[in-house]
């Protein structure tokens, strides 16, 4: 079982590599990948440096090109993919069927991983991507429960990678258009959800209001911790009741399930968070490295160490973690 | 050639008799194509696949093209078994709403159409699907008329024939989850939801704390808070070579909505006087490449 870690910058990449990541995934500095943030991601020069650093230490490097190009952007996306191929990445992480086709046709030697943005939730869907584009691995959406992952794993034609830790999307990834409905950017079109350019903070008396393109997403009383206004994690009104109508601001942490994932033959666990700091990359990678090593050594008696859980809790959004869909506590 | 009108699948959970009554009326409306099936939640079982197929036969008898729509988010083996029953109907075209359905129809060598949640963002994707039996595709809701125009131009240059459908009226389906937001509102676990979404034939309005319509909760799906309305854009769609214009069923006022679109597609743009519909603002932002909730039109 492999540990796949995020890096939004060269220092983050080095931190993840030093802390024991088996692979890191990075993206170009534009909207060809699903973490388009100002100042984040890599120029080609930094990519080369990062790859050299990682290779010397036996760590593989994947390139995320997991947004959906429209005709006006097609040449840019395919040129970027071709550049990634020339740079010699160990795998390309792709979602769009057109780009998968391009990669399979022109760069057949580079492994293709299906991004979580490809929205494959069954072994039938995986068979489609495998047959049409020769993918060797797929990242499963965070909507599936353990039973469902077990069903997929039992029939999957490709290696599976699952999310272990980080921000939690509760909508099926790759088919969530909520962000472009309120702003003009979505994960699919340009790799952004609830983009910072559309966020406005306003003090109203003792309260702090968080708006996204003018829409009030949340209002925090003076003593409340204010979180980033990700649109599905705000407080809204439904028939007069005000509450987190879609989801609470929490992070995913599946460490308790690591032995089961190991038993299912899941090939890799993925950490979310290319937008986070080098310190985050390093600390999360180190914690999961220790956990994976222990589970490999003795899956039967594995229990997460309290200090690991404490570290991960401190690195989580809102200081809260959840097992997410894995155990379906809301069912 | 005049554009066709279609009725998309019912996105809400209506009691069986309401569904049958709705289609008994729809059989008389000037729509060419009707999509049938449960596309949101596997727990909605008032209508089984066999019931949809029976209904499909009736509507075909009334001269409609009928397409069976697949569930958008597939999560379990049970969902896959339902999908196989839809694939094996033996008579009707299937609308693939995810890659699971897509794989099944392709492996069976069957023709298919794709729905708005199938991510077709560029001609290269269409080429892949056309090779495998695509008959018609629906523009994803977040894409603009300019992107559609670019797609059409490329297809024309490459002599590819891919009729396109545009979701043009109704609440926009924007997201799918394994969680149920209607059950959450009622404080019920999803497995014992008591089918509370059936009490909301137009969904539950989710508003900001300033009473702005933001989204509409509908079981495990989330829709737009404003109603997409592209009636004024029909002449533009005609010029762009749009094949079919999709209207999304609502509980009330649908006959009048269809009648208006029917007039509009024939060049007789109706006045914009109010209809008896669930109260919601209009929007058309996506068509213009802006935030989906925006509304451009002022009289």
XYZ file of C-alpha atoms in Angstrom:
630
model
C 0.000 0.000 0.000
C 1.422 3.260 -1.215
C 1.238 6.718 0.373
C 0.417 9.445 -2.181
C 0.911 12.993 -0.908
C 0.021 16.453 -2.192
C 2.502 19.220 -2.946
C 1.543 22.716 -4.011
C 5.118 24.001 -3.974
C 8.710 22.784 -4.047
C 9.135 23.098 -0.252
C 5.936 21.070 0.244
C 7.203 18.424 -2.151
C 10.501 18.177 -0.297
C 8.699 17.967 3.032
C 6.475 15.127 1.799
C 9.404 13.257 0.245
C 11.516 13.641 3.388
C 8.634 12.425 5.532
C 8.297 9.202 3.564
C 5.758 9.670 0.793
C 5.917 6.918 -1.837
C 4.607 9.339 -4.424
C 3.736 13.014 -4.596
C 1.287 14.627 -6.968
C 1.692 18.126 -8.325
C 0.202 20.368 -10.986
C 1.081 23.176 -13.354
C 0.552 26.767 -12.316
C -2.738 27.309 -14.165
C -6.248 25.924 -14.397
C -5.284 22.592 -15.929
C -5.524 20.989 -12.486
C -8.102 20.878 -9.723
C -6.220 23.063 -7.235
C -5.919 26.389 -8.965
C -4.909 28.866 -6.248
C -2.955 32.094 -6.604
C 0.744 31.462 -5.989
C 0.305 27.702 -5.833
C 1.681 24.917 -8.035
C 4.707 24.526 -10.241
C 6.532 26.168 -13.105
C 8.352 23.763 -15.394
C 11.672 24.652 -13.820
C 10.374 23.869 -10.316
C 8.848 20.650 -11.616
C 12.236 19.502 -12.853
C 13.863 20.359 -9.538
C 11.099 18.596 -7.648
C 11.317 15.492 -9.789
C 15.047 15.315 -9.388
C 14.762 15.690 -5.614
C 12.072 13.019 -5.394
C 13.787 10.545 -7.736
C 17.027 10.612 -5.801
C 15.087 9.476 -2.780
C 13.055 6.862 -4.627
C 9.796 8.812 -4.594
C 7.610 8.885 -7.679
C 5.976 12.050 -8.996
C 2.515 12.223 -10.583
C 1.084 15.138 -12.533
C -2.547 16.163 -12.064
C -4.221 17.420 -15.246
C -7.692 16.796 -13.970
C -9.926 19.612 -15.144
C -12.160 19.518 -18.209
C -10.955 21.524 -21.204
C -13.464 23.279 -23.411
C -12.782 23.907 -27.098
C -11.238 27.329 -26.443
C -8.731 25.747 -24.031
C -8.141 22.481 -25.832
C -4.786 23.427 -27.371
C -3.474 24.744 -24.060
C -4.520 21.618 -22.151
C -3.100 19.185 -24.696
C 0.124 21.198 -24.996
C 0.401 21.081 -21.200
C -0.188 17.346 -21.221
C 2.488 16.938 -23.888
C 4.901 18.984 -21.752
C 4.128 16.797 -18.746
C 4.880 13.753 -20.866
C 8.212 15.245 -21.955
C 9.126 16.042 -18.366
C 8.848 12.339 -17.615
C 6.264 12.100 -14.867
C 5.630 8.656 -13.430
C 1.897 8.984 -14.073
C -0.664 11.455 -15.361
C -3.824 11.968 -13.305
C -6.637 12.698 -15.749
C -10.422 13.014 -15.705
C -11.609 14.264 -19.103
C -12.356 11.558 -21.671
C -10.891 13.682 -24.456
C -7.608 14.172 -22.600
C -7.470 10.504 -21.605
C -7.855 9.642 -25.262
C -5.106 12.108 -26.200
C -2.747 10.690 -23.567
C -3.446 7.070 -24.549
C -2.891 7.873 -28.206
C 0.218 10.048 -28.070
C 1.890 9.033 -24.813
C 0.923 5.401 -24.350
C 4.061 4.667 -22.329
C 3.113 6.934 -19.422
C 0.708 5.359 -16.921
C -2.696 7.031 -16.760
C -4.525 7.329 -13.461
C -8.190 8.235 -13.405
C -8.656 11.299 -11.225
C -11.363 11.384 -8.589
C -12.819 14.038 -10.900
C -13.549 11.228 -13.381
C -16.376 10.266 -11.047
C -16.092 6.478 -11.377
C -18.114 4.897 -8.571
C -18.463 1.291 -9.784
C -16.410 -1.479 -11.361
C -18.521 -1.023 -14.513
C -17.364 2.592 -14.757
C -13.781 1.485 -14.140
C -14.093 -1.090 -16.921
C -15.133 1.696 -19.266
C -12.094 3.852 -18.480
C -9.796 0.844 -18.541
C -10.985 -0.487 -21.877
C -11.228 2.871 -23.650
C -8.119 4.577 -22.302
C -6.001 1.893 -20.657
C -5.961 3.456 -17.203
C -3.906 1.504 -14.667
C -5.254 3.117 -11.502
C -8.350 5.015 -10.375
C -8.975 7.324 -7.457
C -12.378 6.600 -5.948
C -14.819 9.370 -5.033
C -15.346 10.125 -1.367
C -19.070 9.275 -1.561
C -18.526 5.519 -1.282
C -18.865 3.558 1.960
C -16.523 0.744 3.010
C -19.016 -1.889 1.807
C -19.222 -0.173 -1.534
C -15.458 0.131 -1.860
C -15.281 -3.580 -1.078
C -17.682 -4.288 -3.942
C -15.710 -2.132 -6.339
C -12.397 -3.632 -5.224
C -13.706 -7.164 -5.739
C -14.229 -6.596 -9.466
C -11.931 -3.736 -10.354
C -9.804 -4.156 -13.490
C -7.347 -1.516 -12.172
C -5.477 -0.531 -9.017
C -7.494 1.561 -6.569
C -6.425 4.658 -4.714
C -8.669 6.061 -1.973
C -8.695 9.290 -0.019
C -7.318 8.911 3.480
C -7.150 12.407 4.858
C -7.941 16.038 4.071
C -10.808 18.228 2.961
C -13.985 16.334 2.347
C -16.183 16.715 -0.723
C -19.549 15.207 0.055
C -20.835 15.625 -3.484
C -19.743 13.159 -6.169
C -16.570 14.781 -7.466
C -16.348 15.744 -11.113
C -20.070 16.329 -11.317
C -20.567 19.112 -8.805
C -21.503 22.393 -10.451
C -22.461 24.289 -7.275
C -19.435 26.568 -7.441
C -19.996 27.758 -10.994
C -23.627 28.375 -10.157
C -22.677 31.006 -7.562
C -19.404 32.176 -9.107
C -18.134 31.711 -12.635
C -15.603 29.018 -11.700
C -15.988 25.342 -10.881
C -13.645 22.413 -10.225
C -14.401 21.068 -13.703
C -13.899 24.244 -15.710
C -10.891 25.717 -13.937
C -9.961 23.733 -10.866
C -11.568 26.047 -8.338
C -14.358 25.608 -5.802
C -15.699 28.671 -4.005
C -12.766 30.689 -5.448
C -11.005 33.202 -3.208
C -11.520 35.986 -5.763
C -15.270 35.766 -5.079
C -14.964 35.761 -1.266
C -15.741 38.873 0.732
C -15.495 39.207 4.513
C -17.551 41.899 6.212
C -17.792 42.896 9.825
C -21.337 43.619 10.919
C -21.281 44.759 14.537
C -19.826 41.811 16.451
C -20.560 39.409 13.614
C -18.383 38.442 10.700
C -20.127 37.736 7.408
C -18.621 35.541 4.713
C -19.922 36.048 1.189
C -19.305 34.308 -2.073
C -20.048 36.536 -5.057
C -22.380 38.491 -2.795
C -24.296 35.450 -1.493
C -24.181 35.176 2.298
C -22.645 31.765 2.990
C -22.189 32.118 6.732
C -22.328 34.617 9.563
C -20.099 34.039 12.580
C -20.827 35.441 16.002
C -17.889 37.105 17.784
C -16.956 33.975 19.752
C -17.239 31.543 16.839
C -14.303 30.319 14.798
C -14.820 31.628 11.267
C -14.135 29.133 8.465
C -13.540 29.670 4.771
C -16.903 30.031 2.990
C -16.856 26.807 0.986
C -20.378 26.955 -0.336
C -21.539 23.509 0.801
C -20.280 24.101 4.345
C -22.198 27.281 5.091
C -25.244 27.872 7.258
C -28.432 28.370 5.351
C -32.130 28.646 5.997
C -34.550 25.863 5.095
C -38.204 26.479 5.955
C -37.147 28.908 8.671
C -34.496 26.680 10.287
C -30.895 27.925 10.116
C -28.224 25.191 10.168
C -25.423 23.565 8.185
C -28.015 22.416 5.669
C -25.571 20.495 3.474
C -22.484 19.676 5.545
C -20.523 20.740 8.613
C -16.997 22.026 8.094
C -15.024 18.888 8.902
C -12.153 16.936 7.362
C -11.867 13.322 6.365
C -9.692 11.027 8.458
C -9.834 7.303 7.689
C -6.926 6.099 9.798
C -9.184 3.765 11.812
C -9.989 1.934 8.574
C -6.423 1.428 7.428
C -6.273 -2.330 8.228
C -9.455 -2.957 6.265
C -8.185 -0.959 3.280
C -4.985 -2.960 3.443
C -6.939 -6.236 3.484
C -8.992 -5.162 0.460
C -5.794 -4.745 -1.506
C -6.230 -1.009 -2.014
C -3.031 0.049 -3.796
C -2.675 3.547 -2.454
C -4.039 6.000 0.064
C -4.174 9.608 -0.960
C -3.788 12.736 1.109
C -5.718 15.813 -0.006
C -4.299 19.316 0.294
C -2.078 20.766 -2.414
C -3.324 24.158 -1.231
C -1.890 23.582 2.259
C 1.506 24.579 3.643
C 4.807 22.643 3.460
C 4.427 21.999 7.201
C 1.073 20.317 6.559
C 2.525 18.201 3.745
C 5.369 17.052 5.922
C 3.405 16.383 9.104
C 0.571 14.524 7.403
C 3.004 12.480 5.295
C 5.060 11.545 8.348
C 2.018 10.523 10.350
C 0.590 8.344 7.607
C 3.996 6.870 6.818
C 4.216 5.615 10.381
C 0.669 4.283 10.295
C 1.107 2.456 6.981
C 4.375 0.910 8.107
C 2.712 -0.351 11.253
C -0.315 -1.738 9.433
C 1.916 -3.539 6.956
C 3.950 -5.048 9.767
C 0.963 -6.218 11.757
C -2.505 -5.537 10.341
C -4.268 -7.633 13.010
C -3.304 -5.558 16.016
C -3.164 -2.152 14.342
C -4.545 0.749 16.293
C -3.932 4.400 15.457
C -1.571 5.957 17.983
C -3.192 8.802 19.964
C -0.422 11.204 18.943
C -1.102 10.523 15.261
C -4.771 11.317 15.677
C -3.910 14.421 17.666
C -1.571 15.661 14.920
C -4.157 15.012 12.228
C -6.914 16.654 14.278
C -4.826 19.798 14.612
C -4.257 19.910 10.853
C -7.942 19.529 10.023
C -10.391 22.075 8.844
C -12.299 23.412 11.854
C -10.311 21.027 14.071
C -12.876 18.307 13.404
C -12.506 15.047 11.519
C -14.985 12.479 10.306
C -14.902 9.081 8.681
C -17.067 10.605 5.973
C -19.014 8.208 3.824
C -16.866 5.289 4.914
C -19.061 4.331 7.818
C -22.153 6.297 6.815
C -22.845 7.580 10.279
C -25.719 9.609 8.855
C -27.537 6.490 7.688
C -35.944 22.213 -39.403
C -37.788 23.060 -36.207
C -36.046 22.055 -33.013
C -37.535 19.219 -31.022
C -38.819 19.597 -27.491
C -38.157 17.024 -24.808
C -39.332 16.421 -21.263
C -36.388 15.451 -19.083
C -36.767 12.768 -16.423
C -38.762 13.795 -13.336
C -36.093 14.784 -10.832
C -38.479 14.856 -7.850
C -40.114 12.038 -5.955
C -43.802 12.100 -6.817
C -46.322 9.439 -5.793
C -46.901 6.823 -8.460
C -50.361 8.104 -9.340
C -49.050 11.650 -9.806
C -46.377 10.316 -12.156
C -48.947 8.422 -14.219
C -51.295 11.417 -14.311
C -48.451 13.697 -15.381
C -47.538 11.493 -18.339
C -51.170 10.915 -19.294
C -51.316 14.680 -19.849
C -47.846 14.892 -21.365
C -48.887 12.377 -24.021
C -50.996 15.178 -25.508
C -48.353 17.915 -25.306
C -46.275 19.066 -28.277
C -43.050 17.391 -27.118
C -41.276 14.902 -29.381
C -39.151 13.122 -26.776
C -39.820 11.968 -23.217
C -37.171 10.704 -20.787
C -38.427 8.268 -18.168
C -36.895 6.814 -15.042
C -35.571 7.499 -11.550
C -32.316 9.416 -11.870
C -31.749 10.565 -8.280
C -32.223 8.006 -5.501
C -32.379 4.204 -5.444
C -34.716 4.325 -2.449
C -37.478 5.857 -4.572
C -39.245 2.705 -5.654
C -42.852 3.672 -6.411
C -42.056 3.019 -10.054
C -40.043 -0.098 -10.898
C -38.110 -0.509 -14.155
C -40.976 -2.658 -15.503
C -43.447 0.143 -14.711
C -41.328 2.671 -16.572
C -41.129 0.328 -19.561
C -44.928 -0.116 -19.561
C -45.337 3.636 -19.462
C -42.761 3.983 -22.228
C -44.801 1.687 -24.467
C -47.932 3.759 -23.849
C -46.133 6.978 -24.697
C -44.567 5.468 -27.796
C -48.084 4.527 -28.823
C -48.908 8.233 -28.612
C -46.098 9.009 -31.058
C -43.377 10.000 -28.597
C -39.730 9.014 -28.792
C -39.085 7.515 -25.354
C -35.685 7.233 -23.697
C -34.982 5.425 -20.415
C -32.733 7.460 -18.123
C -30.191 5.889 -15.776
C -29.512 6.845 -12.155
C -26.895 9.581 -11.983
C -24.842 8.408 -9.004
C -24.306 4.644 -8.964
C -23.148 3.352 -5.599
C -23.933 -0.321 -5.138
C -24.384 -3.711 -6.767
C -28.143 -3.213 -6.409
C -27.846 -0.004 -8.442
C -25.932 -1.945 -11.101
C -28.659 -4.618 -11.227
C -31.264 -1.905 -11.867
C -29.033 -0.484 -14.588
C -28.820 -3.892 -16.258
C -32.603 -4.150 -16.302
C -32.776 -0.762 -18.001
C -30.121 -1.785 -20.534
C -31.952 -5.049 -21.256
C -35.347 -3.428 -21.907
C -35.008 -4.492 -25.541
C -37.015 -1.627 -27.020
C -35.961 1.818 -25.867
C -32.866 3.955 -26.148
C -30.944 4.511 -22.887
C -29.756 7.863 -21.544
C -26.419 7.135 -19.848
C -25.946 9.438 -16.893
C -22.658 8.012 -15.680
C -19.830 5.793 -16.940
C -21.386 2.666 -15.393
C -24.379 2.955 -17.692
C -22.114 3.996 -20.523
C -20.034 0.853 -20.118
C -23.082 -1.397 -20.068
C -24.631 -0.064 -23.261
C -21.287 -0.026 -25.054
C -20.466 -3.610 -24.062
C -23.925 -4.656 -25.245
C -23.374 -2.854 -28.551
C -26.432 -0.653 -28.004
C -26.910 2.928 -29.188
C -27.268 5.537 -26.422
C -27.659 9.207 -25.585
C -25.919 11.083 -22.747
C -27.582 13.268 -20.123
C -26.479 16.616 -18.660
C -24.360 15.026 -15.919
C -22.123 13.254 -18.431
C -19.047 15.445 -18.741
C -18.823 16.185 -22.446
C -16.717 19.357 -22.514
C -14.928 19.057 -25.868
C -15.125 17.483 -29.329
C -12.426 14.911 -28.480
C -14.756 13.456 -25.863
C -17.580 13.381 -28.382
C -15.379 11.541 -30.864
C -14.772 8.806 -28.296
C -18.496 8.460 -27.615
C -19.515 8.641 -31.279
C -17.238 5.692 -32.037
C -19.163 3.721 -29.426
C -22.731 4.469 -30.480
C -23.659 7.936 -29.223
C -26.887 9.156 -30.865
C -27.325 12.506 -29.111
C -25.621 14.341 -26.264
C -26.848 16.863 -23.760
C -24.756 19.946 -23.072
C -23.543 19.897 -19.431
C -25.475 22.576 -17.565
C -22.466 24.719 -16.645
C -21.339 25.212 -20.256
C -22.105 28.353 -22.242
C -23.535 29.062 -25.654
C -20.042 30.121 -26.821
C -18.644 26.737 -25.872
C -21.561 25.095 -27.634
C -20.894 27.225 -30.727
C -17.219 26.160 -30.688
C -18.235 22.516 -30.326
C -20.676 22.762 -33.211
C -18.096 24.456 -35.444
C -15.508 21.753 -34.771
C -18.001 18.964 -35.355
C -19.003 20.556 -38.641
C -15.364 20.913 -39.749
C -14.727 17.283 -38.937
C -17.960 16.112 -40.587
C -19.160 14.538 -37.363
C -22.851 14.148 -36.736
C -23.694 14.562 -33.065
C -27.159 16.024 -32.425
C -27.126 18.156 -29.286
C -29.747 18.731 -26.621
C -29.800 21.768 -24.330
C -31.316 21.824 -20.850
C -33.368 24.979 -21.293
C -35.976 25.228 -18.570
C -36.295 24.196 -14.946
C -34.232 23.889 -11.789
C -30.702 22.886 -12.776
C -29.383 19.610 -11.374
C -26.040 20.693 -9.883
C -24.759 17.979 -7.526
C -25.300 14.399 -6.303
C -24.312 12.865 -3.026
C -24.616 9.623 -1.107
C -26.171 11.730 1.646
C -29.752 12.851 1.701
C -30.282 16.520 2.452
C -34.037 16.257 2.753
C -33.658 13.529 5.387
C -31.030 15.719 7.068
C -33.521 18.565 7.285
C -35.976 16.225 8.996
C -33.269 14.825 11.289
C -33.781 11.326 9.903
C -31.108 8.816 8.930
C -31.036 8.121 5.208
C -31.850 4.416 5.592
C -35.001 5.278 7.518
C -35.881 8.445 5.648
C -39.591 7.627 5.536
C -39.492 9.062 2.013
C -39.918 12.605 3.301
C -38.845 14.007 -0.070
C -42.208 12.895 -1.390
C -43.744 15.686 0.695
C -41.843 18.192 -1.447
C -42.853 17.771 -5.095
C -40.723 20.806 -6.021
C -37.937 20.173 -3.494
C -37.017 22.220 -0.427
C -35.864 25.791 -0.964
C -32.451 26.453 0.621
C -32.042 30.184 1.203
C -29.278 32.376 2.538
C -29.855 33.990 5.918
C -30.868 37.043 3.896
C -33.669 35.022 2.256
C -31.972 34.794 -1.111
C -32.820 31.618 -3.046
C -29.530 29.717 -3.277
C -30.217 26.031 -3.905
C -33.078 23.568 -3.893
C -32.676 20.350 -1.918
C -34.141 17.253 -3.506
C -33.163 14.112 -1.620
C -29.570 13.235 -2.501
C -29.427 15.835 -5.256
C -28.950 19.594 -5.078
C -30.516 21.851 -7.674
C -30.307 25.536 -8.491
C -32.349 27.920 -6.359
C -33.384 29.856 -9.451
C -35.180 28.414 -12.451
C -33.130 28.255 -15.646
C -35.095 29.796 -18.470
C -33.673 29.953 -21.984
C -36.934 30.539 -23.849
C -35.631 33.852 -25.223
C -32.585 32.028 -26.574
C -34.461 29.637 -28.842
C -33.738 31.616 -32.035
C -30.032 31.568 -31.107
C -30.217 27.824 -30.418
C -31.850 27.305 -33.783
C -28.956 29.122 -35.467
C -26.489 26.996 -33.505
C -28.095 23.850 -34.852
C -29.478 22.598 -31.544
C -31.459 19.417 -32.120
C -33.553 19.194 -28.960
C -34.596 21.593 -26.204
C -35.083 19.981 -22.800
C -37.712 21.082 -20.310
C -37.480 19.680 -16.794
C -40.797 18.513 -15.326
C -42.466 20.434 -12.546
C -45.514 19.590 -10.587
C -47.614 22.509 -11.706
C -47.966 24.615 -14.815
C -46.003 22.315 -17.109
C -48.623 22.208 -19.874
C -48.397 25.981 -20.224
C -44.592 25.928 -20.145
C -44.535 23.398 -22.981
C -47.124 25.399 -24.934
C -44.986 28.531 -24.662
C -41.802 26.785 -25.762
C -43.739 25.269 -28.639
C -44.794 28.711 -29.810
C -41.346 30.159 -29.238
C -39.620 27.494 -31.324
C -41.902 28.396 -34.187
C -40.834 32.013 -33.991
C -43.790 33.342 -31.993
C -42.200 34.570 -28.753
C -44.832 34.633 -26.012
C -45.165 37.521 -23.576
C -43.587 36.968 -20.221
C -46.611 37.008 -17.965
C -46.405 34.932 -14.817
C -47.256 31.249 -14.701
C -48.652 29.301 -11.816
C -45.377 27.695 -10.703
C -43.374 27.067 -7.550
C -42.057 30.481 -6.621
C -38.444 31.015 -7.673
C -36.432 33.671 -9.511
C -35.276 33.029 -13.091
C -31.654 32.589 -14.165
C -29.707 32.210 -17.415
C -26.108 32.964 -16.378
C -24.575 29.710 -17.576
C -25.717 30.338 -21.143
C -23.759 33.590 -21.136
C -20.655 32.152 -19.454
C -21.419 33.898 -16.171
C -22.333 32.619 -12.703
C -25.251 30.263 -13.257
C -27.549 32.189 -10.911
C -27.318 35.436 -12.934
C -30.276 36.706 -14.916
C -29.611 38.900 -17.910
C -32.986 39.710 -19.299
C -34.838 42.912 -18.547
C -37.972 43.925 -20.418
